[in-house]
Short mmCIF file of C-alpha atoms in Angstrom, two decimals:
data_model
loop_
_atom_site.label_atom_id
_atom_site.label_comp_id
_atom_site.label_asym_id
_atom_site.label_seq_id
_atom_site.Cartn_x
_atom_site.Cartn_y
_atom_site.Cartn_z
CA MET A 1 21.71 19.63 -8.85
CA SER A 2 21.76 16.10 -7.43
CA TRP A 3 24.84 13.99 -7.99
CA HIS A 4 24.45 11.56 -10.94
CA PRO A 5 27.44 9.20 -10.66
CA GLN A 6 28.54 7.25 -13.71
CA TYR A 7 28.97 3.99 -11.81
CA ARG A 8 27.22 2.99 -8.62
CA SER A 9 26.57 -0.39 -7.11
CA SER A 10 22.81 -1.03 -7.03
CA LYS A 11 20.57 -3.95 -7.95
CA PHE A 12 18.05 -1.43 -9.34
CA ARG A 13 20.53 0.42 -11.57
CA HIS A 14 19.19 -1.23 -14.73
CA VAL A 15 15.46 -1.06 -13.99
CA TYR A 16 13.50 -0.26 -17.15
CA GLY A 17 9.88 0.56 -17.96
CA LYS A 18 7.91 -1.71 -20.26
CA ALA A 19 4.54 -0.63 -21.68
CA ALA A 20 1.90 -3.33 -22.05
CA SER A 21 0.83 -4.52 -25.50
CA LYS A 22 -2.39 -3.09 -26.93
CA ASP A 23 -4.44 -6.18 -26.00
CA LYS A 24 -3.35 -5.78 -22.33
CA CYS A 25 -4.51 -2.13 -22.23
CA TYR A 26 -7.98 -0.76 -21.41
CA ASP A 27 -9.37 0.92 -24.52
CA CYS A 28 -12.35 3.21 -25.19
CA VAL A 29 -12.40 4.45 -21.56
CA PRO A 30 -14.04 7.92 -21.28
CA ILE A 31 -11.43 9.47 -18.94
CA THR A 32 -12.48 12.63 -17.11
CA ARG A 33 -11.62 16.05 -18.51
CA ASN A 34 -11.48 17.60 -15.04
CA VAL A 35 -8.38 19.75 -14.47
CA HIS A 36 -8.09 18.95 -10.75
CA ASP A 37 -4.53 17.85 -9.82
CA ASN A 38 -5.19 14.26 -8.71
CA HIS A 39 -4.41 10.75 -9.91
CA PHE A 40 -8.01 10.06 -11.11
CA CYS A 41 -7.19 6.35 -10.97
CA ALA A 42 -7.04 3.72 -8.21
CA VAL A 43 -5.89 0.12 -8.63
CA ASN A 44 -5.86 -3.08 -6.58
CA PRO A 45 -5.28 -6.73 -7.60
CA SER A 46 -9.01 -7.16 -8.37
CA PHE A 47 -10.15 -3.88 -9.97
CA ILE A 48 -9.07 -0.69 -11.69
CA ALA A 49 -11.19 2.40 -10.93
CA VAL A 50 -11.02 5.54 -13.06
CA VAL A 51 -12.91 8.84 -12.87
CA THR A 52 -14.99 9.30 -15.99
CA GLU A 53 -17.16 11.84 -17.78
CA CYS A 54 -20.79 11.80 -16.72
CA ALA A 55 -23.67 14.13 -17.53
CA GLY A 56 -25.53 15.53 -14.54
CA GLY A 57 -23.10 14.67 -11.75
CA GLY A 58 -19.91 12.74 -11.07
CA ALA A 59 -19.10 9.11 -11.73
CA PHE A 60 -16.28 6.61 -11.95
CA LEU A 61 -15.81 3.23 -13.60
CA VAL A 62 -14.79 0.06 -11.79
CA ILE A 63 -13.34 -2.46 -14.26
CA PRO A 64 -12.15 -5.98 -13.31
CA ILE A 65 -8.36 -5.97 -13.61
CA LYS A 66 -8.37 -8.87 -16.11
CA GLN A 67 -11.00 -7.31 -18.37
CA THR A 68 -8.61 -5.67 -20.83
CA GLY A 69 -9.34 -4.58 -24.39
CA LYS A 70 -12.21 -2.39 -25.57
CA LEU A 71 -14.72 -1.27 -22.96
CA ASP A 72 -18.43 -1.46 -23.71
CA PRO A 73 -19.72 2.15 -24.14
CA HIS A 74 -22.69 1.22 -21.94
CA TYR A 75 -20.56 -0.29 -19.19
CA PRO A 76 -22.18 0.46 -15.77
CA LYS A 77 -20.81 3.29 -13.62
CA VAL A 78 -20.67 4.14 -9.94
CA CYS A 79 -22.64 7.36 -10.04
CA GLY A 80 -24.11 8.70 -6.81
CA HIS A 81 -22.38 12.11 -6.58
CA LYS A 82 -24.12 15.34 -7.62
CA GLY A 83 -20.84 17.00 -8.60
CA ASN A 84 -17.62 15.97 -10.32
CA VAL A 85 -15.66 13.22 -8.58
CA LEU A 86 -12.24 14.61 -7.56
CA ASP A 87 -10.52 11.65 -5.89
CA ILE A 88 -10.97 7.89 -5.47
CA LYS A 89 -9.07 5.47 -3.19
CA TRP A 90 -9.42 1.72 -2.59
CA ASN A 91 -9.53 0.48 0.98
CA PRO A 92 -6.03 -1.04 1.45
CA PHE A 93 -7.51 -3.90 3.52
CA ASN A 94 -10.56 -4.74 1.40
CA ASP A 95 -10.38 -5.01 -2.39
CA PHE A 96 -14.15 -4.55 -2.67
CA VAL A 97 -14.52 -1.21 -0.84
CA ILE A 98 -13.70 2.16 -2.44
CA ALA A 99 -14.03 5.75 -1.22
CA SER A 100 -14.77 8.76 -3.43
CA CYS A 101 -15.01 12.50 -2.83
CA SER A 102 -16.63 15.18 -4.93
CA GLU A 103 -17.42 18.80 -5.63
CA ASP A 104 -20.78 18.19 -3.91
CA ALA A 105 -18.90 18.39 -0.55
CA THR A 106 -19.51 14.71 0.30
CA VAL A 107 -17.40 11.60 0.72
CA LYS A 108 -19.03 8.28 -0.14
CA ILE A 109 -17.99 4.69 0.62
CA TRP A 110 -19.01 2.05 -1.93
CA ASP A 111 -19.27 -1.74 -1.84
CA ILE A 112 -18.24 -3.25 -5.17
CA PRO A 113 -19.74 -6.69 -5.96
CA ASN A 114 -17.47 -9.65 -6.62
CA GLN A 115 -18.79 -10.10 -10.15
CA LEU A 116 -19.16 -8.11 -13.36
CA LEU A 117 -21.31 -5.00 -12.92
CA LYS A 118 -24.66 -5.30 -14.70
CA ARG A 119 -26.22 -1.98 -13.68
CA ASN A 120 -25.13 1.39 -12.31
CA ILE A 121 -24.33 1.58 -8.60
CA THR A 122 -26.11 4.62 -7.17
CA THR A 123 -26.48 3.84 -3.45
CA PRO A 124 -23.34 4.12 -1.31
CA LYS A 125 -22.58 1.98 1.73
CA LYS A 126 -21.84 5.11 3.76
CA GLU A 127 -22.08 8.85 3.18
CA LEU A 128 -19.90 11.34 5.06
CA LEU A 129 -21.31 14.85 5.41
CA GLY A 130 -19.02 17.25 7.22
CA HIS A 131 -17.28 19.58 4.79
CA ALA A 132 -18.79 22.95 3.91
CA ARG A 133 -17.13 23.11 0.48
CA ARG A 134 -15.93 20.61 -2.12
CA VAL A 135 -13.72 17.74 -0.97
CA GLY A 136 -10.51 17.46 -2.98
CA LEU A 137 -8.48 14.69 -1.26
CA ILE A 138 -9.08 11.45 0.59
CA GLU A 139 -6.57 9.03 2.17
CA TRP A 140 -7.05 5.73 4.02
CA HIS A 141 -4.95 5.18 7.12
CA PRO A 142 -2.06 2.79 6.25
CA THR A 143 -2.31 0.46 9.28
CA ALA A 144 -5.64 1.07 11.09
CA ASP A 145 -8.85 -0.43 9.77
CA ASN A 146 -11.70 1.83 8.64
CA ILE A 147 -10.01 5.19 9.32
CA LEU A 148 -10.38 7.70 6.49
CA PHE A 149 -8.98 11.23 6.14
CA SER A 150 -10.68 13.82 3.92
CA SER A 151 -9.55 17.31 2.99
CA GLY A 152 -11.81 20.03 1.61
CA TYR A 153 -11.76 23.53 0.22
CA ASP A 154 -13.00 24.70 3.65
CA TYR A 155 -9.28 24.28 4.64
CA LYS A 156 -10.14 21.46 7.08
CA ILE A 157 -8.95 17.85 7.30
CA MET A 158 -11.52 15.51 8.84
CA ILE A 159 -10.85 12.08 10.36
CA TRP A 160 -13.68 9.58 9.99
CA ASN A 161 -14.21 6.32 11.85
CA LEU A 162 -16.14 4.06 9.47
CA ASP A 163 -16.29 1.21 11.99
CA VAL A 164 -19.86 2.14 12.93
CA LYS A 165 -23.24 0.85 11.76
CA ASP A 166 -24.64 4.23 10.67
CA SER A 167 -24.83 4.73 6.92
CA LEU A 168 -24.93 8.54 7.25
CA LEU A 169 -22.12 10.18 9.22
CA SER A 170 -22.12 13.91 9.89
CA LYS A 171 -19.63 14.14 12.77
CA PRO A 172 -15.99 13.20 12.19
CA VAL A 173 -14.01 11.91 15.18
CA LYS A 174 -11.49 14.74 14.72
CA ILE A 175 -11.18 17.95 12.69
CA LEU A 176 -7.69 19.31 11.90
CA ASP A 177 -8.12 23.07 11.50
CA VAL A 178 -4.49 24.13 11.15
CA HIS A 179 -4.33 25.29 7.51
CA ARG A 180 -4.93 28.77 6.16
CA ASP A 181 -5.52 27.71 2.57
CA VAL A 182 -6.41 24.67 0.47
CA VAL A 183 -4.51 21.44 1.26
CA LEU A 184 -2.89 20.19 -1.96
CA SER A 185 -1.42 16.91 -0.70
CA MET A 186 -1.52 14.51 2.26
CA SER A 187 0.91 11.71 3.13
CA PHE A 188 1.31 9.33 6.10
CA ASN A 189 4.48 7.95 7.59
CA THR A 190 4.79 4.15 7.75
CA ASP A 191 2.76 3.54 10.91
CA GLY A 192 0.32 6.40 10.29
CA SER A 193 1.24 8.30 13.45
CA LEU A 194 2.23 11.43 11.48
CA LEU A 195 0.62 13.27 8.57
CA ALA A 196 2.54 15.54 6.18
CA THR A 197 0.61 18.13 4.18
CA ALA A 198 1.39 20.58 1.40
CA CYS A 199 -0.74 23.70 1.37
CA ARG A 200 -1.43 26.44 -1.15
CA ASP A 201 0.16 28.91 1.30
CA ARG A 202 3.50 27.28 0.20
CA LYS A 203 4.06 25.62 3.59
CA ILE A 204 4.82 22.00 4.42
CA ARG A 205 3.45 20.81 7.76
CA VAL A 206 4.05 17.67 9.81
CA ILE A 207 0.99 17.05 11.97
CA ASP A 208 0.11 14.70 14.81
CA PRO A 209 -3.39 13.81 13.56
CA ARG A 210 -4.80 12.54 16.86
CA ALA A 211 -3.60 15.50 18.90
CA GLY A 212 -4.37 17.96 16.08
CA THR A 213 -1.06 19.77 16.61
CA VAL A 214 1.52 20.95 14.07
CA LEU A 215 4.90 19.43 15.00
CA GLN A 216 6.90 21.05 12.17
CA GLU A 217 6.09 23.82 9.73
CA GLY A 218 8.28 25.31 7.07
CA SER A 219 8.56 26.86 3.65
CA TYR A 220 11.40 27.92 1.40
CA LYS A 221 11.31 31.05 -0.70
CA SER A 222 12.60 29.38 -3.87
CA HIS A 223 10.30 26.31 -3.66
CA LYS A 224 6.54 26.57 -4.18
CA VAL A 225 5.34 23.16 -3.00
CA ASN A 226 2.53 21.18 -4.68
CA LYS A 227 2.91 17.59 -3.48
CA VAL A 228 4.64 16.15 -0.41
CA LEU A 229 5.51 12.58 0.51
CA PHE A 230 6.88 10.75 3.56
CA LEU A 231 9.86 8.58 2.58
CA GLY A 232 8.99 5.56 4.72
CA ASN A 233 10.95 5.43 7.98
CA MET A 234 13.90 7.48 6.72
CA LYS A 235 12.66 10.56 8.63
CA LYS A 236 12.68 12.53 5.39
CA LEU A 237 10.08 14.24 3.24
CA PHE A 238 10.12 14.62 -0.51
CA SER A 239 8.24 17.40 -2.27
CA THR A 240 7.58 18.52 -5.82
CA GLY A 241 6.68 22.01 -6.92
CA THR A 242 7.99 24.98 -8.87
CA SER A 243 10.91 27.34 -8.49
CA GLY A 244 10.88 31.11 -8.59
CA TRP A 245 11.47 30.88 -12.35
CA ASN A 246 8.50 28.48 -12.76
CA ASN A 247 10.74 25.49 -13.42
CA ARG A 248 9.50 22.14 -12.17
CA GLN A 249 11.43 21.34 -9.02
CA ILE A 250 11.99 18.56 -6.49
CA ALA A 251 13.22 18.94 -2.91
CA LEU A 252 14.22 16.69 -0.01
CA TRP A 253 13.61 17.66 3.63
CA ASP A 254 14.50 16.50 7.12
CA GLN A 255 11.12 15.89 8.77
CA ASN A 256 12.44 17.38 12.03
CA ASN A 257 13.73 20.57 10.38
CA LEU A 258 11.73 22.11 7.55
CA SER A 259 13.58 25.43 7.50
CA VAL A 260 15.95 24.52 4.63
CA PRO A 261 15.75 21.57 2.23
CA LEU A 262 18.54 18.99 2.30
CA LEU A 263 18.50 18.98 -1.49
CA GLU A 264 16.82 21.06 -4.20
CA GLU A 265 16.89 20.40 -7.94
CA ASP A 266 15.26 21.97 -11.00
CA LEU A 267 14.06 19.35 -13.51
CA ASP A 268 12.68 21.17 -16.55
CA GLY A 269 10.55 24.08 -17.68
CA SER A 270 7.32 22.17 -18.31
CA SER A 271 4.14 23.42 -16.69
CA GLY A 272 2.55 20.09 -15.63
CA LEU A 273 2.42 18.92 -12.05
CA LEU A 274 4.85 16.27 -10.73
CA PHE A 275 3.38 13.31 -8.82
CA PRO A 276 5.92 11.73 -6.40
CA ILE A 277 5.46 8.00 -5.62
CA TYR A 278 7.68 6.14 -3.15
CA ASP A 279 8.25 2.41 -2.84
CA CYS A 280 9.49 1.88 0.72
CA ASP A 281 10.40 -1.78 0.03
CA THR A 282 12.99 -1.03 -2.65
CA HIS A 283 13.65 2.60 -1.58
CA MET A 284 12.87 3.72 -5.11
CA LEU A 285 11.22 7.05 -5.82
CA TYR A 286 9.21 7.67 -8.99
CA VAL A 287 8.40 11.15 -10.26
CA VAL A 288 5.54 11.15 -12.76
CA GLY A 289 4.94 14.24 -14.88
CA LYS A 290 1.35 15.30 -15.58
CA GLY A 291 0.94 16.45 -19.18
CA ASP A 292 4.06 14.64 -20.39
CA GLY A 293 4.90 10.98 -20.91
CA ASN A 294 7.94 10.75 -18.63
CA ILE A 295 8.51 8.81 -15.42
CA ARG A 296 11.81 9.58 -13.71
CA TYR A 297 13.02 7.21 -11.03
CA TYR A 298 15.61 7.51 -8.29
CA GLU A 299 17.01 5.47 -5.45
CA ILE A 300 16.90 6.99 -1.98
CA SER A 301 19.85 6.51 0.39
CA PRO A 302 20.01 7.60 4.06
CA GLU A 303 23.29 9.48 3.52
CA LYS A 304 24.51 12.01 1.00
CA PRO A 305 23.81 12.46 -1.85
CA TYR A 306 20.40 11.06 -0.67
CA LEU A 307 18.89 11.07 -4.17
CA ASN A 308 20.52 8.82 -6.76
CA TYR A 309 19.19 9.19 -10.29
CA LEU A 310 18.62 5.86 -12.05
CA MET A 311 16.78 6.32 -15.34
CA GLU A 312 13.82 7.90 -17.08
CA TYR A 313 10.96 6.15 -18.84
CA ARG A 314 9.97 8.21 -21.88
CA SER A 315 6.80 8.09 -23.94
CA HIS A 316 5.19 10.32 -26.56
CA SER A 317 1.71 9.89 -25.03
CA PRO A 318 1.10 12.42 -22.21
CA GLN A 319 -0.56 11.15 -19.03
CA LYS A 320 -3.38 12.98 -17.26
CA GLY A 321 -3.35 10.74 -14.21
CA ILE A 322 -1.72 7.62 -12.85
CA GLY A 323 -2.67 4.52 -10.87
CA MET A 324 -0.35 2.23 -8.88
CA MET A 325 -0.78 -1.49 -8.33
CA PRO A 326 -0.09 -2.65 -4.74
CA LYS A 327 2.91 -4.95 -4.40
CA ARG A 328 0.76 -8.05 -3.87
CA GLY A 329 -0.62 -7.66 -7.42
CA LEU A 330 2.75 -7.69 -9.22
CA ASP A 331 4.14 -10.41 -11.48
CA VAL A 332 7.15 -11.62 -9.49
CA ALA A 333 7.99 -14.24 -12.13
CA ALA A 334 8.82 -11.39 -14.55
CA CYS A 335 10.86 -9.51 -11.86
CA GLU A 336 8.28 -6.70 -11.90
CA ILE A 337 8.91 -4.36 -8.95
CA PHE A 338 6.27 -1.71 -9.69
CA ARG A 339 3.37 -1.17 -12.07
CA PHE A 340 1.74 2.06 -13.17
CA TYR A 341 -1.57 2.53 -14.95
CA LYS A 342 -1.23 5.55 -17.18
CA LEU A 343 -4.34 7.54 -18.18
CA ILE A 344 -4.11 8.80 -21.78
CA PRO A 345 -7.30 10.83 -22.45
CA THR A 346 -6.32 11.74 -26.04
CA LYS A 347 -6.59 8.03 -26.90
CA SER A 348 -9.24 7.09 -24.29
CA LEU A 349 -6.69 4.52 -23.13
CA ILE A 350 -5.35 3.15 -19.85
CA GLU A 351 -1.87 1.73 -20.42
CA PRO A 352 -0.11 -0.46 -17.82
CA ILE A 353 3.63 0.21 -17.48
CA SER A 354 5.76 -2.37 -15.66
CA MET A 355 9.03 -1.46 -14.00
CA ILE A 356 11.27 -4.51 -14.39
CA VAL A 357 14.64 -5.57 -12.97
CA PRO A 358 16.44 -7.51 -15.74
CA ARG A 359 17.34 -10.97 -14.41
CA ARG A 360 18.17 -14.15 -16.32
CA SER A 361 17.07 -16.56 -13.63
CA GLU A 362 13.42 -17.61 -13.63
CA SER A 363 13.38 -18.45 -9.92
CA TYR A 364 11.96 -16.14 -7.24
CA GLN A 365 14.34 -13.20 -6.65
CA GLU A 366 14.19 -12.71 -2.91
CA ASP A 367 16.67 -9.82 -2.87
CA ILE A 368 14.37 -7.52 -4.88
CA TYR A 369 11.20 -8.57 -3.04
CA PRO A 370 11.63 -7.87 0.67
CA LEU A 371 8.68 -8.37 3.01
CA THR A 372 5.92 -5.95 2.05
CA ALA A 373 2.76 -4.54 3.62
CA ALA A 374 -0.09 -7.05 3.79
CA ALA A 375 -3.76 -6.42 3.03
CA GLN A 376 -4.55 -6.89 6.70
CA PRO A 377 -4.89 -4.07 9.27
CA ALA A 378 -2.48 -4.00 12.19
CA LEU A 379 -4.93 -2.05 14.36
CA THR A 380 -8.65 -1.54 14.78
CA ALA A 381 -9.99 1.98 14.36
CA GLN A 382 -10.60 2.30 18.10
CA GLU A 383 -7.07 1.15 18.98
CA TRP A 384 -5.53 3.78 16.73
CA LEU A 385 -7.82 6.53 18.03
CA SER A 386 -6.87 5.59 21.59
CA GLY A 387 -3.19 6.33 20.79
CA ILE A 388 -1.71 2.95 19.82
CA ASN A 389 0.83 2.87 16.95
CA LYS A 390 1.84 -0.25 15.04
CA GLY A 391 3.65 -0.71 11.76
CA PRO A 392 2.02 -2.62 8.92
CA LEU A 393 1.80 -6.39 8.92
CA LEU A 394 4.32 -7.84 6.50
CA VAL A 395 4.10 -10.71 4.00
CA SER A 396 6.40 -12.35 1.50
CA LEU A 397 5.58 -12.20 -2.20
CA ARG A 398 7.00 -15.68 -2.79
CA PRO A 399 4.63 -17.65 -5.07
CA GLY A 400 2.72 -20.57 -3.60
CA SER A 401 1.13 -18.72 -0.71
CA GLU A 402 -2.50 -17.79 -1.32
CA ALA A 403 -2.50 -15.82 1.92
CA VAL A 404 -0.61 -12.93 0.35
CA ASN A 405 -3.88 -11.29 -0.73
CA SER A 406 -5.33 -10.80 2.70
CA LEU A 407 -3.52 -12.51 5.55
CA PRO A 408 0.05 -11.94 6.75
CA GLN A 409 2.54 -14.76 6.58
CA PHE A 410 4.84 -15.60 9.46
CA LEU A 411 8.47 -14.60 9.53
CA GLU A 412 9.63 -17.89 11.06
CA PRO A 413 9.62 -20.72 8.50
CA GLU A 414 9.05 -23.46 11.09
CA PRO A 415 5.75 -22.79 12.94
CA LEU A 416 5.67 -26.07 14.91
CA THR A 417 3.09 -24.71 17.32
CA LYS A 418 0.35 -25.00 14.73
CA ALA A 419 0.61 -28.80 14.70
CA THR A 420 -0.82 -29.06 18.20
CA ASP A 421 -4.10 -27.33 17.49
CA LEU A 422 -5.02 -27.57 13.81
CA SER A 423 -8.49 -28.87 14.59
CA GLN A 424 -9.37 -25.74 16.57
CA GLN A 425 -7.97 -23.50 13.82
CA GLN A 426 -10.11 -25.15 11.15
CA GLY A 427 -13.09 -23.95 13.14
CA GLY A 428 -11.73 -20.41 13.32
CA GLY A 429 -10.63 -20.69 16.97
CA GLY A 430 -6.98 -20.05 16.08
CA ARG A 431 -7.51 -16.31 15.53
CA THR A 432 -9.47 -14.53 18.24
CA LEU A 433 -9.52 -11.05 19.71
CA LEU A 434 -7.74 -10.39 22.99
CA GLU A 435 -11.00 -9.69 24.81
CA ASP A 436 -12.37 -13.10 23.77
CA LYS A 437 -9.59 -15.00 25.55
CA LYS A 438 -11.72 -15.36 28.68
CA LYS A 439 -14.08 -17.82 26.96
CA PRO A 440 -13.52 -21.41 28.21
CA ARG A 441 -12.58 -22.91 24.85
CA GLU A 442 -10.14 -20.12 24.05
CA MET A 443 -8.59 -20.42 27.54
CA GLU A 444 -8.09 -24.14 26.94
CA ASP A 445 -6.48 -23.39 23.56
CA GLY A 446 -4.28 -20.78 25.26
CA ARG A 447 -3.05 -23.30 27.83
CA LYS A 448 -2.13 -25.73 25.04
CA TRP A 449 -0.34 -22.88 23.27
CA LEU A 450 1.69 -21.97 26.36
CA LYS A 451 2.68 -25.59 27.01
CA VAL A 452 3.99 -25.96 23.47
CA GLU A 453 5.80 -22.62 23.62
CA GLU A 454 7.66 -23.72 26.77
CA LYS A 455 9.01 -26.77 24.92
CA LEU A 456 10.14 -24.84 21.86
CA PRO A 457 13.36 -22.88 21.41
CA LYS A 458 12.80 -19.14 21.09
CA ASN A 459 13.57 -18.97 17.38
CA GLU A 460 10.75 -21.44 16.62
CA GLN A 461 7.98 -19.69 18.49
CA MET A 462 5.47 -18.28 16.06
CA CYS A 463 4.85 -14.57 15.74
CA LEU A 464 3.55 -12.26 13.10
CA SER A 465 5.78 -9.72 11.40
CA ASN A 466 4.80 -6.83 13.63
CA GLY A 467 4.87 -8.74 16.91
CA PHE A 468 1.23 -9.92 17.05
CA GLY A 469 0.57 -13.27 18.67
CA ILE A 470 -1.72 -15.67 16.86
CA PHE A 471 -4.61 -14.97 19.25
CA GLU A 472 -4.52 -11.21 18.69
CA CYS A 473 -5.65 -11.32 15.04
CA PRO A 474 -9.31 -10.55 14.37
CA PRO A 475 -11.52 -13.49 13.32
CA PRO A 476 -12.73 -13.75 9.70
CA LYS A 477 -15.83 -11.66 9.08
CA THR A 478 -16.70 -12.79 5.56
CA GLU A 479 -16.76 -16.02 3.59
CA ASN A 480 -13.85 -14.71 1.50
CA GLU A 481 -11.69 -14.10 4.59
CA LEU A 482 -12.56 -17.57 5.92
CA LEU A 483 -11.55 -19.13 2.61
CA GLN A 484 -8.25 -17.25 2.65
CA MET A 485 -7.62 -18.37 6.23
CA TYR A 486 -8.17 -21.95 5.03
CA TYR A 487 -5.57 -21.38 2.28
CA ARG A 488 -3.12 -20.07 4.85
CA GLN A 489 -3.64 -23.15 7.01
CA GLN A 490 -3.04 -25.39 4.00
CA GLU A 491 0.24 -23.56 3.40
CA GLU A 492 1.24 -24.04 7.04
CA ILE A 493 0.36 -27.76 6.86
CA ARG A 494 2.56 -28.07 3.77
CA ARG A 495 5.43 -26.40 5.62
CA LEU A 496 4.92 -28.70 8.60
CA ARG A 497 5.12 -31.74 6.34
CA GLU A 498 8.38 -30.45 4.87
CA LEU A 499 9.66 -29.87 8.40
CA VAL A 500 8.75 -33.43 9.48
CA ILE A 501 10.54 -34.84 6.42
CA GLN A 502 13.65 -32.78 7.28
CA ARG A 503 13.57 -34.04 10.88
CA ASP A 504 13.18 -37.65 9.67
CA VAL A 505 16.29 -37.23 7.52
CA GLN A 506 18.20 -35.81 10.48
CA ILE A 507 17.07 -38.71 12.69
CA LYS A 508 18.26 -41.25 10.10
CA GLN A 509 21.60 -39.48 9.82
CA LEU A 510 22.02 -39.57 13.62
CA GLU A 511 21.07 -43.27 13.72
CA LEU A 512 23.72 -44.01 11.09
CA GLU A 513 26.33 -42.09 13.07
CA LEU A 514 25.41 -44.03 16.23
CA ARG A 515 25.76 -47.33 14.37
CA ASN A 516 29.16 -46.29 13.04
CA LEU A 517 30.28 -45.28 16.52
CA SER A 518 29.09 -48.57 18.06
CA THR A 519 30.83 -50.54 15.27
CA ASP A 520 34.08 -48.63 15.83
CA THR A 521 33.86 -49.27 19.60
CA GLY A 522 33.26 -53.01 19.02
CA ASN A 523 36.31 -53.26 16.78
CA HIS A 524 38.55 -51.71 19.42
#
């Protein structure tokens, strides 16, 4: 059993779950009756998608996040699959692109319009045909753009590069054929260089996805694994499953040694699956029970006892699936650090549950909102496939910055370099690809940039959170991205103005000191 101390210093010790009021829930939603062990729900700051019942094939609903209350029974569906939909996932870098997989052995990529759906969507943007049997899991790469992993009942994991013009893809860029049974769970580490899988053969594997090799493989006789999760950069894995006595069980592993778990704990005797969800910003781990209404949450520490129990959210309404809102969609004014969307099929209801840190102050609580992953890729698909690894771009959740939804903020609060070349940035010249630097205008901009950098102290030179220079970011491809770049520039201009005001105050203070000194000298 894990150690549950009576008193422990932690800012998350008093986190509590708060269910939304009835008018903030999504009612009359025909949630799927499929018994597949998946979340059946995907959420981003714009939409909530949920797998639904559909005659003659598979479908899912895409509901605008603000459209709460009762759902129209004739609300349009996304229905292009010939079999039941088994998994859906939003593109982490585009709120209007979603992937789905189905019993019909296909994976489809869908474009969702930026307005209320008026008719069913039946034609996908792309269709991926590679698996011989039904596809049970899909996962987007966490840092590379347009890389999708799919896992089927043919025991294969396929890697797809969607950064191509073809609408029908039949050849994945890589096939991982290292499993002897059905893959039950997939999880990436922070930079997406490693993939952890749980398989029906009871083994946990850590795989290098580009090389296609198994780096670590292990199983434990008293732990039948169902789901596995990378715990950020802690070099640990967390798994849920069942014990030899069919008790629900959790286990913690060293990713470099899967022979024996670091920790193993029986939770209860219920039969439902346990979904593990990790928040690498706060180091909090949530364990959601399928078929019951409980959400247990823990805090992970790098040293023993590793797993520190915090609290348990209890509810009488059992959940069939669960959705998670990305950090950029949270209400920071209410000190909300996580939000679940709980599927309750018995009531045809989707109920948001906010995890809240109780604070009296109404100001922004920087200590509970560290920099978090941005909705902007750190790599192109081709860069990742060629072997490059980069961690996610990071942004602050501090209110007042529109750029949080798509573009990363800068770590340094005083980006003076932008003042020299705002006119070029308004035209989009401030963010170009590396290969475009040879163009005359960009070379001229680059010279200006270097001249300014030479004059600045090191701590005031601008860089993105993962080390990107300003010229390495891809240019905006859509009107929406261009608009968000404009918002970011407005934010930078505001900061520059504040900086100029601060410098003016400093200059005045220095002038006053000089006058005082000259007066004192004259008196003597």
